[in-house]
Amino acid sequence: MAGLGAADAVERAADRGRAENRAVSAVLAEDAEDRVPDRTVSDHRVWATVRWSAPDGSTRTDEARVPPGARAGSAVTVWTDKSGNLTSEPLTDGEARLRAAFGGVLAAAGASGAVWGVAWGSRLYLNRCRMQQWAAEWERVGTRFGRKTG
Protein backbone atom coordinates (compact mmCIF):
# COMPACT_ATOMS: atom_id res chain seq x y z
CA MET A 1 0.00 0.00 0.00
CA ALA A 2 2.85 2.39 0.80
CA GLY A 3 4.47 1.71 -2.57
CA LEU A 4 1.24 2.31 -4.48
CA GLY A 5 0.59 5.50 -2.53
CA ALA A 6 4.07 6.83 -3.22
CA ALA A 7 3.86 5.95 -6.92
CA ASP A 8 0.50 7.70 -7.18
CA ALA A 9 1.88 10.81 -5.43
CA VAL A 10 4.83 10.99 -7.84
CA GLU A 11 2.55 10.64 -10.86
CA ARG A 12 0.19 13.34 -9.56
CA ALA A 13 3.13 15.70 -8.95
CA ALA A 14 4.38 15.11 -12.49
CA ASP A 15 0.90 15.75 -13.90
CA ARG A 16 0.63 18.95 -11.87
CA GLY A 17 4.05 20.07 -13.13
CA ARG A 18 3.02 19.45 -16.74
CA ALA A 19 -0.22 21.40 -16.21
CA GLU A 20 1.28 24.40 -14.36
CA ASN A 21 4.65 24.90 -16.07
CA ARG A 22 4.90 26.48 -19.49
CA ALA A 23 7.60 27.08 -22.07
CA VAL A 24 8.55 30.75 -22.47
CA SER A 25 10.84 32.41 -24.98
CA ALA A 26 13.77 34.14 -23.29
CA VAL A 27 16.70 36.22 -24.55
CA LEU A 28 20.30 35.45 -23.61
CA ALA A 29 21.82 38.32 -21.67
CA GLU A 30 25.39 37.03 -22.15
CA ASP A 31 27.36 34.80 -24.47
CA ALA A 32 27.23 31.13 -23.55
CA GLU A 33 30.35 30.11 -25.43
CA ASP A 34 32.81 30.84 -22.61
CA ARG A 35 30.99 28.55 -20.19
CA VAL A 36 31.93 25.00 -19.24
CA PRO A 37 29.23 22.39 -20.07
CA ASP A 38 27.15 21.18 -17.16
CA ARG A 39 28.07 17.70 -15.99
CA THR A 40 24.78 15.91 -16.57
CA VAL A 41 24.01 12.73 -18.44
CA SER A 42 21.05 14.16 -20.36
CA ASP A 43 22.73 16.90 -22.40
CA HIS A 44 25.67 19.26 -22.68
CA ARG A 45 23.96 22.56 -21.92
CA VAL A 46 25.65 25.37 -19.99
CA TRP A 47 24.45 27.89 -17.43
CA ALA A 48 23.95 31.45 -18.71
CA THR A 49 21.92 34.54 -17.76
CA VAL A 50 18.58 34.89 -19.56
CA ARG A 51 15.82 37.52 -19.55
CA TRP A 52 12.10 36.81 -20.02
CA SER A 53 8.70 38.36 -19.39
CA ALA A 54 6.62 37.05 -16.49
CA PRO A 55 2.82 36.63 -16.75
CA ASP A 56 2.34 39.94 -14.87
CA GLY A 57 4.37 41.74 -17.57
CA SER A 58 7.50 42.31 -15.49
CA THR A 59 10.93 41.46 -16.90
CA ARG A 60 12.83 38.78 -15.00
CA THR A 61 16.50 37.79 -15.14
CA ASP A 62 18.06 34.57 -13.87
CA GLU A 63 20.43 31.78 -14.90
CA ALA A 64 19.17 28.90 -17.01
CA ARG A 65 20.70 26.00 -18.90
CA VAL A 66 21.14 26.91 -22.57
CA PRO A 67 22.87 25.36 -25.59
CA PRO A 68 26.64 25.98 -25.61
CA GLY A 69 27.89 28.56 -28.06
CA ALA A 70 24.70 30.65 -28.03
CA ARG A 71 25.31 34.38 -28.48
CA ALA A 72 23.92 37.21 -26.35
CA GLY A 73 20.58 38.37 -27.75
CA SER A 74 19.60 34.99 -29.20
CA ALA A 75 16.26 33.42 -28.25
CA VAL A 76 16.15 30.33 -26.05
CA THR A 77 13.28 28.41 -24.49
CA VAL A 78 12.98 28.28 -20.69
CA TRP A 79 10.31 26.80 -18.44
CA THR A 80 8.44 28.88 -15.86
CA ASP A 81 5.82 28.17 -13.23
CA LYS A 82 2.51 30.01 -12.96
CA SER A 83 4.23 32.86 -11.05
CA GLY A 84 6.80 33.37 -13.79
CA ASN A 85 9.76 31.91 -11.88
CA LEU A 86 12.19 29.60 -13.66
CA THR A 87 11.61 25.92 -13.12
CA SER A 88 12.81 22.69 -14.65
CA GLU A 89 11.27 21.17 -17.75
CA PRO A 90 8.29 18.95 -16.85
CA LEU A 91 8.82 15.20 -16.82
CA THR A 92 7.78 13.21 -19.85
CA ASP A 93 5.28 10.37 -19.40
CA GLY A 94 8.09 7.81 -19.47
CA GLU A 95 10.19 9.70 -16.93
CA ALA A 96 7.17 10.10 -14.66
CA ARG A 97 6.37 6.38 -14.83
CA LEU A 98 10.00 5.47 -14.11
CA ARG A 99 10.20 7.81 -11.10
CA ALA A 100 6.84 6.55 -9.85
CA ALA A 101 8.03 2.95 -10.10
CA PHE A 102 11.28 3.66 -8.25
CA GLY A 103 9.48 5.75 -5.64
CA GLY A 104 6.93 2.99 -5.12
CA VAL A 105 9.62 0.33 -4.75
CA LEU A 106 11.55 2.46 -2.25
CA ALA A 107 8.44 3.26 -0.22
CA ALA A 108 7.40 -0.40 -0.18
CA ALA A 109 10.90 -1.47 0.89
CA GLY A 110 10.96 1.18 3.61
CA ALA A 111 7.53 0.22 4.92
CA SER A 112 8.34 -3.49 4.94
CA GLY A 113 11.67 -2.74 6.63
CA ALA A 114 9.88 -0.74 9.30
CA VAL A 115 7.40 -3.60 9.89
CA TRP A 116 10.27 -6.09 10.06
CA GLY A 117 12.15 -3.85 12.50
CA VAL A 118 9.15 -3.47 14.80
CA ALA A 119 8.51 -7.23 14.71
CA TRP A 120 12.17 -7.97 15.48
CA GLY A 121 12.25 -5.46 18.34
CA SER A 122 8.99 -6.82 19.75
CA ARG A 123 10.34 -10.36 19.60
CA LEU A 124 13.48 -9.30 21.48
CA TYR A 125 11.40 -7.55 24.13
CA LEU A 126 9.01 -10.48 24.53
CA ASN A 127 11.91 -12.98 24.74
CA ARG A 128 13.56 -10.86 27.43
CA CYS A 129 10.30 -10.75 29.41
CA ARG A 130 9.83 -14.51 28.98
CA MET A 131 13.38 -15.20 30.20
CA GLN A 132 12.81 -13.00 33.28
CA GLN A 133 9.57 -14.85 34.03
CA TRP A 134 11.32 -18.19 33.52
CA ALA A 135 14.14 -17.12 35.88
CA ALA A 136 11.63 -16.08 38.54
CA GLU A 137 9.74 -19.36 38.17
CA TRP A 138 12.99 -21.34 38.38
CA GLU A 139 13.90 -19.42 41.53
CA ARG A 140 10.63 -20.51 43.15
CA VAL A 141 10.85 -24.14 42.00
CA GLY A 142 14.52 -24.45 42.92
CA THR A 143 13.96 -23.24 46.51
CA ARG A 144 11.00 -25.59 46.98
CA PHE A 145 13.24 -28.63 46.47
CA GLY A 146 15.88 -27.21 48.73
CA ARG A 147 18.83 -27.08 46.35
CA LYS A 148 19.63 -25.40 43.08
CA THR A 149 21.65 -27.06 40.36
CA GLY A 150 24.95 -25.57 39.30
CSV table of C-alpha atoms in Angstrom, one decimal:
chain,number,residue,atom,x,y,z
A,1,MET,CA,0.0,0.0,0.0
A,2,ALA,CA,2.9,2.4,0.8
A,3,GLY,CA,4.5,1.7,-2.6
A,4,LEU,CA,1.2,2.3,-4.5
A,5,GLY,CA,0.6,5.5,-2.5
A,6,ALA,CA,4.1,6.8,-3.2
A,7,ALA,CA,3.9,6.0,-6.9
A,8,ASP,CA,0.5,7.7,-7.2
A,9,ALA,CA,1.9,10.8,-5.4
A,10,VAL,CA,4.8,11.0,-7.8
A,11,GLU,CA,2.5,10.6,-10.9
A,12,ARG,CA,0.2,13.3,-9.6
A,13,ALA,CA,3.1,15.7,-8.9
A,14,ALA,CA,4.4,15.1,-12.5
A,15,ASP,CA,0.9,15.8,-13.9
A,16,ARG,CA,0.6,18.9,-11.9
A,17,GLY,CA,4.1,20.1,-13.1
A,18,ARG,CA,3.0,19.5,-16.7
A,19,ALA,CA,-0.2,21.4,-16.2
A,20,GLU,CA,1.3,24.4,-14.4
A,21,ASN,CA,4.7,24.9,-16.1
A,22,ARG,CA,4.9,26.5,-19.5
A,23,ALA,CA,7.6,27.1,-22.1
A,24,VAL,CA,8.6,30.7,-22.5
A,25,SER,CA,10.8,32.4,-25.0
A,26,ALA,CA,13.8,34.1,-23.3
A,27,VAL,CA,16.7,36.2,-24.5
A,28,LEU,CA,20.3,35.4,-23.6
A,29,ALA,CA,21.8,38.3,-21.7
A,30,GLU,CA,25.4,37.0,-22.2
A,31,ASP,CA,27.4,34.8,-24.5
A,32,ALA,CA,27.2,31.1,-23.5
A,33,GLU,CA,30.4,30.1,-25.4
A,34,ASP,CA,32.8,30.8,-22.6
A,35,ARG,CA,31.0,28.5,-20.2
A,36,VAL,CA,31.9,25.0,-19.2
A,37,PRO,CA,29.2,22.4,-20.1
A,38,ASP,CA,27.2,21.2,-17.2
A,39,ARG,CA,28.1,17.7,-16.0
A,40,THR,CA,24.8,15.9,-16.6
A,41,VAL,CA,24.0,12.7,-18.4
A,42,SER,CA,21.1,14.2,-20.4
A,43,ASP,CA,22.7,16.9,-22.4
A,44,HIS,CA,25.7,19.3,-22.7
A,45,ARG,CA,24.0,22.6,-21.9
A,46,VAL,CA,25.7,25.4,-20.0
A,47,TRP,CA,24.4,27.9,-17.4
A,48,ALA,CA,23.9,31.5,-18.7
A,49,THR,CA,21.9,34.5,-17.8
A,50,VAL,CA,18.6,34.9,-19.6
A,51,ARG,CA,15.8,37.5,-19.5
A,52,TRP,CA,12.1,36.8,-20.0
A,53,SER,CA,8.7,38.4,-19.4
A,54,ALA,CA,6.6,37.1,-16.5
A,55,PRO,CA,2.8,36.6,-16.7
A,56,ASP,CA,2.3,39.9,-14.9
A,57,GLY,CA,4.4,41.7,-17.6
A,58,SER,CA,7.5,42.3,-15.5
A,59,THR,CA,10.9,41.5,-16.9
A,60,ARG,CA,12.8,38.8,-15.0
A,61,THR,CA,16.5,37.8,-15.1
A,62,ASP,CA,18.1,34.6,-13.9
A,63,GLU,CA,20.4,31.8,-14.9
A,64,ALA,CA,19.2,28.9,-17.0
A,65,ARG,CA,20.7,26.0,-18.9
A,66,VAL,CA,21.1,26.9,-22.6
A,67,PRO,CA,22.9,25.4,-25.6
A,68,PRO,CA,26.6,26.0,-25.6
A,69,GLY,CA,27.9,28.6,-28.1
A,70,ALA,CA,24.7,30.6,-28.0
A,71,ARG,CA,25.3,34.4,-28.5
A,72,ALA,CA,23.9,37.2,-26.4
A,73,GLY,CA,20.6,38.4,-27.8
A,74,SER,CA,19.6,35.0,-29.2
A,75,ALA,CA,16.3,33.4,-28.2
A,76,VAL,CA,16.1,30.3,-26.1
A,77,THR,CA,13.3,28.4,-24.5
A,78,VAL,CA,13.0,28.3,-20.7
A,79,TRP,CA,10.3,26.8,-18.4
A,80,THR,CA,8.4,28.9,-15.9
A,81,ASP,CA,5.8,28.2,-13.2
A,82,LYS,CA,2.5,30.0,-13.0
A,83,SER,CA,4.2,32.9,-11.0
A,84,GLY,CA,6.8,33.4,-13.8
A,85,ASN,CA,9.8,31.9,-11.9
A,86,LEU,CA,12.2,29.6,-13.7
A,87,THR,CA,11.6,25.9,-13.1
A,88,SER,CA,12.8,22.7,-14.7
A,89,GLU,CA,11.3,21.2,-17.7
A,90,PRO,CA,8.3,19.0,-16.9
A,91,LEU,CA,8.8,15.2,-16.8
A,92,THR,CA,7.8,13.2,-19.9
A,93,ASP,CA,5.3,10.4,-19.4
A,94,GLY,CA,8.1,7.8,-19.5
A,95,GLU,CA,10.2,9.7,-16.9
A,96,ALA,CA,7.2,10.1,-14.7
A,97,ARG,CA,6.4,6.4,-14.8
A,98,LEU,CA,10.0,5.5,-14.1
A,99,ARG,CA,10.2,7.8,-11.1
A,100,ALA,CA,6.8,6.5,-9.9
A,101,ALA,CA,8.0,2.9,-10.1
A,102,PHE,CA,11.3,3.7,-8.3
A,103,GLY,CA,9.5,5.8,-5.6
A,104,GLY,CA,6.9,3.0,-5.1
A,105,VAL,CA,9.6,0.3,-4.7
A,106,LEU,CA,11.6,2.5,-2.3
A,107,ALA,CA,8.4,3.3,-0.2
A,108,ALA,CA,7.4,-0.4,-0.2
A,109,ALA,CA,10.9,-1.5,0.9
A,110,GLY,CA,11.0,1.2,3.6
A,111,ALA,CA,7.5,0.2,4.9
A,112,SER,CA,8.3,-3.5,4.9
A,113,GLY,CA,11.7,-2.7,6.6
A,114,ALA,CA,9.9,-0.7,9.3
A,115,VAL,CA,7.4,-3.6,9.9
A,116,TRP,CA,10.3,-6.1,10.1
A,117,GLY,CA,12.2,-3.8,12.5
A,118,VAL,CA,9.2,-3.5,14.8
A,119,ALA,CA,8.5,-7.2,14.7
A,120,TRP,CA,12.2,-8.0,15.5
A,121,GLY,CA,12.3,-5.5,18.3
A,122,SER,CA,9.0,-6.8,19.7
A,123,ARG,CA,10.3,-10.4,19.6
A,124,LEU,CA,13.5,-9.3,21.5
A,125,TYR,CA,11.4,-7.5,24.1
A,126,LEU,CA,9.0,-10.5,24.5
A,127,ASN,CA,11.9,-13.0,24.7
A,128,ARG,CA,13.6,-10.9,27.4
A,129,CYS,CA,10.3,-10.7,29.4
A,130,ARG,CA,9.8,-14.5,29.0
A,131,MET,CA,13.4,-15.2,30.2
A,132,GLN,CA,12.8,-13.0,33.3
A,133,GLN,CA,9.6,-14.9,34.0
A,134,TRP,CA,11.3,-18.2,33.5
A,135,ALA,CA,14.1,-17.1,35.9
A,136,ALA,CA,11.6,-16.1,38.5
A,137,GLU,CA,9.7,-19.4,38.2
A,138,TRP,CA,13.0,-21.3,38.4
A,139,GLU,CA,13.9,-19.4,41.5
A,140,ARG,CA,10.6,-20.5,43.1
A,141,VAL,CA,10.8,-24.1,42.0
A,142,GLY,CA,14.5,-24.4,42.9
A,143,THR,CA,14.0,-23.2,46.5
A,144,ARG,CA,11.0,-25.6,47.0
A,145,PHE,CA,13.2,-28.6,46.5
A,146,GLY,CA,15.9,-27.2,48.7
A,147,ARG,CA,18.8,-27.1,46.4
A,148,LYS,CA,19.6,-25.4,43.1
A,149,THR,CA,21.7,-27.1,40.4
A,150,GLY,CA,25.0,-25.6,39.3
